[in-house]
Tab-separated table of C-alpha atoms in Angstrom:
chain	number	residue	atom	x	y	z
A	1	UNK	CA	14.702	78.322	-25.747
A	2	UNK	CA	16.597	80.547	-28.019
A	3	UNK	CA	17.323	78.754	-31.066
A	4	UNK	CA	15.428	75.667	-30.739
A	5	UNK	CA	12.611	74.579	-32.560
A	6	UNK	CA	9.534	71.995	-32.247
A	7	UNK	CA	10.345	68.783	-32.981
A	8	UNK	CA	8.646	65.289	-32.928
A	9	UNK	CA	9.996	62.883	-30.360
A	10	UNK	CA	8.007	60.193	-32.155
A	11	UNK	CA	5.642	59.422	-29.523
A	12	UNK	CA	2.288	60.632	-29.084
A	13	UNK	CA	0.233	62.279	-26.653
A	14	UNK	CA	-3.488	61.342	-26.464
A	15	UNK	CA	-6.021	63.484	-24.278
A	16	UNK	CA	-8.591	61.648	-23.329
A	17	UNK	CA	-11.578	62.863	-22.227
A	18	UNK	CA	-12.802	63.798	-18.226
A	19	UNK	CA	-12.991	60.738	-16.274
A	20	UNK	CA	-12.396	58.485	-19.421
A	21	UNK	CA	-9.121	57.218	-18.438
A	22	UNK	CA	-10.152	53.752	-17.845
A	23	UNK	CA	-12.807	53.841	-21.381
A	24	UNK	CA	-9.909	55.276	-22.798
A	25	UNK	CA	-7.416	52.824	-22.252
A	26	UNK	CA	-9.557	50.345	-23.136
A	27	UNK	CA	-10.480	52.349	-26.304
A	28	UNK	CA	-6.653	52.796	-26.836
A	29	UNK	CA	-6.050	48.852	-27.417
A	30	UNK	CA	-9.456	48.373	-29.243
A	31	UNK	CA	-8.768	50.771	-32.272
A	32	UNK	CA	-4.582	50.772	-32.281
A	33	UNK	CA	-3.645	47.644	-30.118
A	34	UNK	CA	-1.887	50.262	-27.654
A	35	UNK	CA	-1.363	48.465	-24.043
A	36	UNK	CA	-1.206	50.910	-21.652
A	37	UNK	CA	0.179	51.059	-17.434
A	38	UNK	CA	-1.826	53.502	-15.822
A	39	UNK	CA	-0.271	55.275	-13.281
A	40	UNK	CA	-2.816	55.137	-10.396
A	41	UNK	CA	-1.747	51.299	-10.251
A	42	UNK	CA	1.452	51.892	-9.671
A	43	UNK	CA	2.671	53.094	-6.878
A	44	UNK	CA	5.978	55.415	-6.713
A	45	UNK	CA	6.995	54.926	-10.635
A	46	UNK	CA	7.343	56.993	-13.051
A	47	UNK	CA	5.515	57.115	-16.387
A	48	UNK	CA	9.423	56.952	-17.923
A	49	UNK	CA	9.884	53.791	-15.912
A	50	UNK	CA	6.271	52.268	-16.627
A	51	UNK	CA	7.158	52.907	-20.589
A	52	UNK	CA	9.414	49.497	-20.807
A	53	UNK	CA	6.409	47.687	-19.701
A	54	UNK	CA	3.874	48.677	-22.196
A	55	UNK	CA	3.339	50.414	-25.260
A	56	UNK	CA	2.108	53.469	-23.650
A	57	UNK	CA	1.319	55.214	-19.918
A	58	UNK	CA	-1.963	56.899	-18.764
A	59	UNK	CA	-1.632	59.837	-16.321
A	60	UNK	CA	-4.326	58.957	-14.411
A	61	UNK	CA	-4.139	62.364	-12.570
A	62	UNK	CA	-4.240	64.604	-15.939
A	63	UNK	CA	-6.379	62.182	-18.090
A	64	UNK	CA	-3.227	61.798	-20.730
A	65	UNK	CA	-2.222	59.246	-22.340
A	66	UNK	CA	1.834	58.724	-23.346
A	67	UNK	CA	2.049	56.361	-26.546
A	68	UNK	CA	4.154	55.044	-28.735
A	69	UNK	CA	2.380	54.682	-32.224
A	70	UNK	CA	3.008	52.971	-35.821
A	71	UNK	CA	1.846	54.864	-38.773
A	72	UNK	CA	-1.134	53.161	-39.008
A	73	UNK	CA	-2.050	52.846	-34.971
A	74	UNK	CA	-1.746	56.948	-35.931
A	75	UNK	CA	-4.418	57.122	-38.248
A	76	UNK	CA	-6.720	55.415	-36.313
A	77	UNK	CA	-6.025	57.092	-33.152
A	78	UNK	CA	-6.693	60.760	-35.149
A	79	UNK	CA	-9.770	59.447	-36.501
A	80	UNK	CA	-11.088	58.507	-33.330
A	81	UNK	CA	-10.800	62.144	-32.251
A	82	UNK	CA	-13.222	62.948	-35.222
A	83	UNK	CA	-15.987	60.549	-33.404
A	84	UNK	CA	-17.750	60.613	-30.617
A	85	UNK	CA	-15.765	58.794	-27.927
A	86	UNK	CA	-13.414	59.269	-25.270
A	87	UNK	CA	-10.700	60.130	-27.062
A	88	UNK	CA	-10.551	64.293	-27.631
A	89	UNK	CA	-7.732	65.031	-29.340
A	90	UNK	CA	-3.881	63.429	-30.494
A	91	UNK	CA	-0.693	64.984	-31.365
A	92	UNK	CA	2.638	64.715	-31.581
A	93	UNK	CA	5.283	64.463	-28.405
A	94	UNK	CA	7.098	67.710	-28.593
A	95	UNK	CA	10.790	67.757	-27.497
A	96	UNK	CA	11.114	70.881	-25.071
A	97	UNK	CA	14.564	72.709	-23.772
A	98	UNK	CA	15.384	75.065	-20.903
A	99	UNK	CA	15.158	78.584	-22.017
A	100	UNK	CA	18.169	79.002	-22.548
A	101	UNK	CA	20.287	82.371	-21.103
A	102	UNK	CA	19.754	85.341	-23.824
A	103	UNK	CA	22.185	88.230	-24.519
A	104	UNK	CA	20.368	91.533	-23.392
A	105	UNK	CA	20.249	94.698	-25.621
A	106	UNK	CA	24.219	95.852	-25.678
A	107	UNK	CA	23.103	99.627	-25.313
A	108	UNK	CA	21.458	98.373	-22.081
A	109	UNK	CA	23.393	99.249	-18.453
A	110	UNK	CA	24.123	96.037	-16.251
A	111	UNK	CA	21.869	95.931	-13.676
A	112	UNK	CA	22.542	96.519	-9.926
A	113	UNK	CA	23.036	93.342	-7.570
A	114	UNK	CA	24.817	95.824	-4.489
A	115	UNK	CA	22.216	96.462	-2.558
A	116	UNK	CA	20.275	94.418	0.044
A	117	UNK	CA	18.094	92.867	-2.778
A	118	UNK	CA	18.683	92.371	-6.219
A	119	UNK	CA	17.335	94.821	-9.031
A	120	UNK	CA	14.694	92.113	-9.483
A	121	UNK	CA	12.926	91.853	-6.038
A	122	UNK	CA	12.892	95.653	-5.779
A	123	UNK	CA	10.969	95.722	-8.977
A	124	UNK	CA	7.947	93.985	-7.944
A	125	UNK	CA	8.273	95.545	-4.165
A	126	UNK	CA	10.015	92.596	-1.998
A	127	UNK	CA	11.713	95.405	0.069
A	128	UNK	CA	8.416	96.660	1.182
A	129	UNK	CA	6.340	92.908	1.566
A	130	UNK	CA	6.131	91.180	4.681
A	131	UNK	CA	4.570	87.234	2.877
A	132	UNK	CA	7.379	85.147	2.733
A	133	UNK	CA	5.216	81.919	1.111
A	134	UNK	CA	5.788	79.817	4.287
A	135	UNK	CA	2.920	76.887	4.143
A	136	UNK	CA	2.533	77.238	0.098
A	137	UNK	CA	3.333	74.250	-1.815
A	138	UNK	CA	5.424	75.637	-5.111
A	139	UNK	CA	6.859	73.298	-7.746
A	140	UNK	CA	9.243	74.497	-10.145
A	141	UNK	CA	9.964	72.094	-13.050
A	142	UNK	CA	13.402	72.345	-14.706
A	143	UNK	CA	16.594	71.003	-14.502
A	144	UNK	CA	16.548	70.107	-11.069
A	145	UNK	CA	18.733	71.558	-8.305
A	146	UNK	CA	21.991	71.836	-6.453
A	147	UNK	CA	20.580	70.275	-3.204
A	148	UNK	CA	23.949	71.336	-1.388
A	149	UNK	CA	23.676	74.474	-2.051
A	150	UNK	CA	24.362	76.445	1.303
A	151	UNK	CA	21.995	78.892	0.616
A	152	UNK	CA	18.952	76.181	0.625
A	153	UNK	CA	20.110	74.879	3.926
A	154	UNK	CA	17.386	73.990	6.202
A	155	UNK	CA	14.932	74.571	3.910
A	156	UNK	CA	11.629	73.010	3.430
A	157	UNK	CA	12.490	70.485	-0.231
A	158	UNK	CA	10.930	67.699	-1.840
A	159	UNK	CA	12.397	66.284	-5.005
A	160	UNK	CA	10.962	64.130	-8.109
A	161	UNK	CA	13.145	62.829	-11.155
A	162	UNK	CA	11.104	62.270	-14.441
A	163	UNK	CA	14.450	62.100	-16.548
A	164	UNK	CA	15.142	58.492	-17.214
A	165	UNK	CA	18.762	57.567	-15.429
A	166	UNK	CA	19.067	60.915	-13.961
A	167	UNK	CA	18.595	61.951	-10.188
A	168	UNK	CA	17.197	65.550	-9.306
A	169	UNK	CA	20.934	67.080	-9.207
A	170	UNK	CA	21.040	69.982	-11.070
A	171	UNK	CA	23.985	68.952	-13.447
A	172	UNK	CA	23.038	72.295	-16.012
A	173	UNK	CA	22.340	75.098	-13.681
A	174	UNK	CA	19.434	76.299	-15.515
A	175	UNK	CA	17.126	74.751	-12.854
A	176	UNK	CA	18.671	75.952	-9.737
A	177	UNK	CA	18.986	79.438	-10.691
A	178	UNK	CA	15.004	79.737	-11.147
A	179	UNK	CA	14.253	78.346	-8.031
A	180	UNK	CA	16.419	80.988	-6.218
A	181	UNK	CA	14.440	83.603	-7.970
A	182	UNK	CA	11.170	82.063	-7.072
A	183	UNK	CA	12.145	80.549	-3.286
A	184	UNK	CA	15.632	81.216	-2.601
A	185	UNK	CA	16.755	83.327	0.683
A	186	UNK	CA	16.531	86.797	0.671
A	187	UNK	CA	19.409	87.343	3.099
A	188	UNK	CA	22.100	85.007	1.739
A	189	UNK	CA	25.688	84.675	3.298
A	190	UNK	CA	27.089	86.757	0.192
A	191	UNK	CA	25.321	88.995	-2.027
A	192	UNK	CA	22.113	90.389	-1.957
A	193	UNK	CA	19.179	88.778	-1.737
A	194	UNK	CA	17.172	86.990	-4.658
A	195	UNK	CA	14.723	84.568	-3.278
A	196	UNK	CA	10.638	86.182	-3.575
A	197	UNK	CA	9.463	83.327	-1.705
A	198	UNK	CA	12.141	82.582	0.839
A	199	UNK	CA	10.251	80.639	3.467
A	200	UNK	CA	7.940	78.379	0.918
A	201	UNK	CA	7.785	74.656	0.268
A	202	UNK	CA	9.676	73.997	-2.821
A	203	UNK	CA	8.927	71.139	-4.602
A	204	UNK	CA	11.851	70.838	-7.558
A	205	UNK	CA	11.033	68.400	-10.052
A	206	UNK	CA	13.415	67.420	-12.489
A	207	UNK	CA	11.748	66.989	-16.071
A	208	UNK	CA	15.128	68.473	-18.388
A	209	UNK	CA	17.788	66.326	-18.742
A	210	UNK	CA	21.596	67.476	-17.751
A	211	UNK	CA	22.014	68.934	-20.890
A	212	UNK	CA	18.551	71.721	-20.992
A	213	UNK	CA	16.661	68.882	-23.233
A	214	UNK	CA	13.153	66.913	-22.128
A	215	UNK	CA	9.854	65.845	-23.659
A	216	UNK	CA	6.179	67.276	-23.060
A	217	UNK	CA	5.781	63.476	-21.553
A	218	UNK	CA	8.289	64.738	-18.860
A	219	UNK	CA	6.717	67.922	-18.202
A	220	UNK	CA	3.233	66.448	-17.873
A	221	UNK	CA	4.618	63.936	-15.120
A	222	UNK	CA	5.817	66.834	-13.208
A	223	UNK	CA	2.765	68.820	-13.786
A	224	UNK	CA	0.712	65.555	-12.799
A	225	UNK	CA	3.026	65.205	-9.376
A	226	UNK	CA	3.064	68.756	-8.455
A	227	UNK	CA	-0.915	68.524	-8.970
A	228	UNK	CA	-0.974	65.058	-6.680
A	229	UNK	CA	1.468	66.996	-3.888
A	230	UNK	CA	-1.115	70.124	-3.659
A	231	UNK	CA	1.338	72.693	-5.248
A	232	UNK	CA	-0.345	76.167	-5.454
A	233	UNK	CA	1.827	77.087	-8.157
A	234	UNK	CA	3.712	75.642	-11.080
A	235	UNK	CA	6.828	77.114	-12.741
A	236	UNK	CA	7.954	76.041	-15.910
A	237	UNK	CA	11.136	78.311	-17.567
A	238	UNK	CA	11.009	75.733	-20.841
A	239	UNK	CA	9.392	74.574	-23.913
A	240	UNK	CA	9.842	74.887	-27.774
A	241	UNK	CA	9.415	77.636	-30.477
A	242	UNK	CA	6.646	78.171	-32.216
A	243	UNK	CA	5.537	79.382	-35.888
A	244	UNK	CA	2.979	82.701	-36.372
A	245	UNK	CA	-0.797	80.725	-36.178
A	246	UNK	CA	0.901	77.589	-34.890
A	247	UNK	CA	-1.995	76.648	-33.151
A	248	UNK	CA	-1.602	75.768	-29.010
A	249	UNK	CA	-1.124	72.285	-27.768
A	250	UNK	CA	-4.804	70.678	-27.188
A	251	UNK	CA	-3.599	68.235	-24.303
A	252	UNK	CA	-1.729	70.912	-22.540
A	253	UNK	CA	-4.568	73.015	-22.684
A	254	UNK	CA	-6.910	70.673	-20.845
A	255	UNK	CA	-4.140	69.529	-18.547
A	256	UNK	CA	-3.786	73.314	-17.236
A	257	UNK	CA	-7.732	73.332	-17.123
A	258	UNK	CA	-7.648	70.249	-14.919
A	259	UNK	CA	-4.807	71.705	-12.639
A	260	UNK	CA	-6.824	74.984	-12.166
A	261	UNK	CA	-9.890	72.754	-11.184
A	262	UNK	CA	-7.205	70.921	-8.507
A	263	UNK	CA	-6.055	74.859	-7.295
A	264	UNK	CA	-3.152	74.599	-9.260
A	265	UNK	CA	-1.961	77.915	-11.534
A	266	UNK	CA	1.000	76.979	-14.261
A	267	UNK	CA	2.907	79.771	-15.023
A	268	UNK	CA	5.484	79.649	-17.836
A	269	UNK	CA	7.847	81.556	-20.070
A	270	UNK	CA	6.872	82.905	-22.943
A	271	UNK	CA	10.203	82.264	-24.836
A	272	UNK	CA	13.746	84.292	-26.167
A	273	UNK	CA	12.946	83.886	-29.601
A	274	UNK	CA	12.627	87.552	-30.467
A	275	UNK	CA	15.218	89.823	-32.252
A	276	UNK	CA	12.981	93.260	-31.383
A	277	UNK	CA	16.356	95.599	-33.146
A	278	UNK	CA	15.930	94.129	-35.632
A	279	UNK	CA	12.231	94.376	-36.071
A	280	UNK	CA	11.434	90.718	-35.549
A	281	UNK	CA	8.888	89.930	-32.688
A	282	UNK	CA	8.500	86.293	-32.035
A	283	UNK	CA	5.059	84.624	-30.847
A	284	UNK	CA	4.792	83.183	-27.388
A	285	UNK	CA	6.349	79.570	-27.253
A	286	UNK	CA	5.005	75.921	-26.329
A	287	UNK	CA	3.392	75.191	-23.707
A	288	UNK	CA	2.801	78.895	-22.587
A	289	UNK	CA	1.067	79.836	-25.425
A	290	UNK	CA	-1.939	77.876	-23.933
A	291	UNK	CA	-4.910	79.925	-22.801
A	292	UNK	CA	-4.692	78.458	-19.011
A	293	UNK	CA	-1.240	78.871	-19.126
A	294	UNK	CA	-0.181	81.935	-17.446
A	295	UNK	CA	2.701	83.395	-20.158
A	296	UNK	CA	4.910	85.662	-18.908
A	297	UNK	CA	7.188	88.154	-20.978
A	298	UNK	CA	11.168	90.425	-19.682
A	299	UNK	CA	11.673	93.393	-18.722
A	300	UNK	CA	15.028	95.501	-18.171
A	301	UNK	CA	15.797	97.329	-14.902
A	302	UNK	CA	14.289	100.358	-16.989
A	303	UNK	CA	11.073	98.901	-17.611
A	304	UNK	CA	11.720	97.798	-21.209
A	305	UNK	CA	10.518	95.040	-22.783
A	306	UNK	CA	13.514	92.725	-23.418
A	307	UNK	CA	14.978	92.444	-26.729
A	308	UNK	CA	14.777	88.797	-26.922
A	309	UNK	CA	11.074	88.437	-25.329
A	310	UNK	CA	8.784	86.692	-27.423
A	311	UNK	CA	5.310	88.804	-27.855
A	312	UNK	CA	1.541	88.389	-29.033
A	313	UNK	CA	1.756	88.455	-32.575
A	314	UNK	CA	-2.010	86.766	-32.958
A	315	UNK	CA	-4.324	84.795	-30.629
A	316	UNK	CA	-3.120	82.059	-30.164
A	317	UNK	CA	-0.422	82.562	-27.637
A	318	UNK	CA	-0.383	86.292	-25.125
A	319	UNK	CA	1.504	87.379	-22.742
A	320	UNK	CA	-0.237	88.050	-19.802
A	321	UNK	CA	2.815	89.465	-17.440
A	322	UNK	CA	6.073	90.490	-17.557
A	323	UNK	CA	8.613	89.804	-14.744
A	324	UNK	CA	12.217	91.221	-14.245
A	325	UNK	CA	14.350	89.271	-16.761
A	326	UNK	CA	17.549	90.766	-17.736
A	327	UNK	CA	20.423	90.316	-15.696
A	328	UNK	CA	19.125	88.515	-12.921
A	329	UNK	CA	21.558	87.418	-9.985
A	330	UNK	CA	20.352	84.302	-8.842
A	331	UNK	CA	22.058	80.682	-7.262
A	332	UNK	CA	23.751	78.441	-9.295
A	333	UNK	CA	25.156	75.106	-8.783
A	334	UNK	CA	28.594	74.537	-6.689
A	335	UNK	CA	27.953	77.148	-4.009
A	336	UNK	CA	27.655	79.907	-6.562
A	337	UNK	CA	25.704	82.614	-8.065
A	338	UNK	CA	25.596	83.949	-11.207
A	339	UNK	CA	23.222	86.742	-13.570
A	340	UNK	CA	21.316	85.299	-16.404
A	341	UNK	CA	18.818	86.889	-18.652
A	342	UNK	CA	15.825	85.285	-20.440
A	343	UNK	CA	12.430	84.870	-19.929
A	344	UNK	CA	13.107	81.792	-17.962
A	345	UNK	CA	14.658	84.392	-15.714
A	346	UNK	CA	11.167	86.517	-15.579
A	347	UNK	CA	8.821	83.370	-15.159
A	348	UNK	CA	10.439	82.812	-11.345
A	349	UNK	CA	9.700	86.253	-10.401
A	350	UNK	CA	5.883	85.736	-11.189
A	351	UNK	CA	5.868	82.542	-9.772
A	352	UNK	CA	7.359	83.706	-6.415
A	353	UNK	CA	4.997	86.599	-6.287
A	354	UNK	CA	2.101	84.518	-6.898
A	355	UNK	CA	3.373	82.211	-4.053
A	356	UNK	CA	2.747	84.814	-1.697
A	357	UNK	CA	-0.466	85.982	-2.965
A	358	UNK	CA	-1.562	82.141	-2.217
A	359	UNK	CA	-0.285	82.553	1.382
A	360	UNK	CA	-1.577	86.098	2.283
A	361	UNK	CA	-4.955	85.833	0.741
A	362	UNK	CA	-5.306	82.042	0.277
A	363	UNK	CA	-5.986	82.482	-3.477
A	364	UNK	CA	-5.895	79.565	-5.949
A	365	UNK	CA	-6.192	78.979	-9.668
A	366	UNK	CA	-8.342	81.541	-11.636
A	367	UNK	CA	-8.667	83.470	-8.432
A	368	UNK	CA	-4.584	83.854	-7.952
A	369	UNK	CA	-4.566	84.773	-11.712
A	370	UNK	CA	-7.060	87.547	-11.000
A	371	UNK	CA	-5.246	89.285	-8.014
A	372	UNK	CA	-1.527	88.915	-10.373
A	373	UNK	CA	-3.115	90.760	-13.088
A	374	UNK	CA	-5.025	93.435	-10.935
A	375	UNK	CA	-2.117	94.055	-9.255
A	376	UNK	CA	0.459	94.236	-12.060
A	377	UNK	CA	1.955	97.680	-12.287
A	378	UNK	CA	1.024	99.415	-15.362
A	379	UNK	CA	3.643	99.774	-18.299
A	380	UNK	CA	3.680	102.391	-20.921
A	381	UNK	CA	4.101	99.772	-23.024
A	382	UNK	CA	1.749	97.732	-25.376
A	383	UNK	CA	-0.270	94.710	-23.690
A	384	UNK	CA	0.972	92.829	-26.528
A	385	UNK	CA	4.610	92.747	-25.041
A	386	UNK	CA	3.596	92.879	-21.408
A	387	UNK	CA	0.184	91.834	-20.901
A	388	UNK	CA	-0.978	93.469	-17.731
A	389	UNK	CA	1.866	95.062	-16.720
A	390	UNK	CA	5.038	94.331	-13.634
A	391	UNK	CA	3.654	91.634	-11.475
A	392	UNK	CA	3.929	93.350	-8.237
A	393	UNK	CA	4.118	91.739	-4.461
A	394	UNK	CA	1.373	91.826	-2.266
């Protein structure tokens, strides 16, 4: 996400209230004309695919609406939000990018990937953990991933495409290098190891296009899928900039209420879009910057916050954990591996960790939250850049 900013896609995303999907619809073509699919009477499409058919798709499972809206449809819809109805809040369609890889500090050493386990799974204790995440459902959404990769052989995947003309191949790399961090093998043929949890169901959901660009529409599809499939966790190493006091995205607030109601946890990354030697601390990104978000921060192999991690600057958006994030070996697409820094490189590391907490103590939602936060390691640092502290295995 370094070096992006927010920007309109042109459609519109209307949250509608709790069970109002069907009042809503109706309420949608009442005040704006706005025909809507929704998706629970459709089986196996996409809201993408529904979109040619109407002039806007309802995700039945997170109570959103996806619209396309004139300038006066607009004003009605926001004045609707103002009345009592079920129609809670409207806003723009943000486009969203993979977080893209960011240049560590130069004065900072590379970090080890010769031993048994990278620098990054020794941090938060892999080498002394016995969960592996088998029977946990995780879903990372990204870019998708290199489904010939050797090192995923045999292992338990189930895939899901919400880029328009695109299949889940990974044809960036972005995506399948998080998903090693998070559930790749910790003894590979070559190198050290890198996966947290190795022996969990991954559930890779493409919702970035080939080149590291997608909508919020996209990301609430996956969100809504990984919800329907029973995913324990949800890792998302994307979104957009923000400004200081932006306020946080209303619909993806709810949406991650919703999915904690289901047992789902999201965890994202709180963005690269800090320059800290130079003095400039950047506030946590879109969509992490939600309160039921869980927004994680970077940390070097010496425990220092990141240069480029973005920080709490007010309340709107805070980070809430930090995860190893600079120079993190991980798989990439074609067989390979490669080291990547960013907070997109963190987010997996927290997401993989929380996987296991899910399998050894059968934790969900605000409970998993609690135990990842209790059992963060401590930082000399201030909460501001690294919340809690080191997310740390079970």
């Amino acid at each position: 996400m370094a070096g992006t900013e927010s920007s309109s896609t042109g459609r519109y995303l209307v949250l509608l209230e709790d069970d109002a999907t069907v009042v809503g619809a109706r309420e949608l073509t009442r005040l704006a004309g706005i025909r809507t699919v929704n998706t629970a009477d459709v089986v196996g499409a996409s809201a993408a695919e529904l979109f040619g058919a109407a002039d806007g798709v309802v995700l039945n499972e997170l109570g959103i609406a996806l619209v396309t809206a004139g300038s006066d449809q607009a004003s009605a819809l926001s004045e609707a939000v103002r009345s009592s109805g079920p129609i809670a809040a409207f806003e723009a369609e943000r486009t969203v990018y993979a977080i893209d890889d960011a240049a560590p500090a130069a004065e900072a050493p590379p970090a080890p990937v010769d031993g048994a386990l990278t620098w990054g799974l020794q941090a938060v204790g892999v080498n002394g953990s016995t969960p592996t995440g088998a029977g946990v459902r995780v879903a990372v959404l990204d870019t998708g991933l290199d489904l010939q990769h050797p090192d995923f052989a045999g292992r338990d995947i189930v895939t899901g495409s919400f880029v328009p003309g695109e299949d889940v191949h990974d044809g960036h790399g972005h995506g399948t290098h998080v998903i090693g961090t998070a559930c790749g093998p910790r003894t590979p043929a070559q190198g050290p190891g890198y996966g947290i949890a190795s022996e969990a169901s991954i559930y890779a959901g493409k919702v970035l296009a080939n080149g590291g660009t997608g909508s919020d529409g996209g990301i609430l599809s996956g969100i809504s899928w990984a919800i329907s499939n029973g995913c324990s966790v949800v890792s998302m190493s994307l979104g957009a900039a923000t400004e200081p006091g932006q306020p946080f995205s209303q619909a993806f607030e709810r949406v991650a209420q919703r999915a904690m109601a289901r047992g789902t946890l999201i965890i994202a990354a709180a963005g690269n879009e800090s320059s800290r030697g130079s003095g400039t601390i950047a506030p946590v990104g879109h969509p992490a910057n939600c309160p039921s978000i869980m927004a994680v921060g970077a940390v070097d192999a010496r425990n220092a916050i990141a240069e480029f991690s973005c920080g709490t600057v007010d309340q709107i958006g805070q980070v809430d954990l930090v995860g190893p994030g600079v120079d993190v070996h991980s798989s990439w697409p074609g067989a390979g591996s490669k080291s990547l820094s960013g907070t997109s490189m963190a987010t997996p590391h927290v997401a993989g960790v929380a996987t296991l907490y899910a399998q050894q103590h059968h934790e969900r939602a605000w409970g998993l939250w609690a135990r990842l936060a209790q059992k963060a390691r401590r930082l000399p640092l201030p909460s501001t850049d690294v919340g809690a502290g080191l997310v740390q295995v079970p």
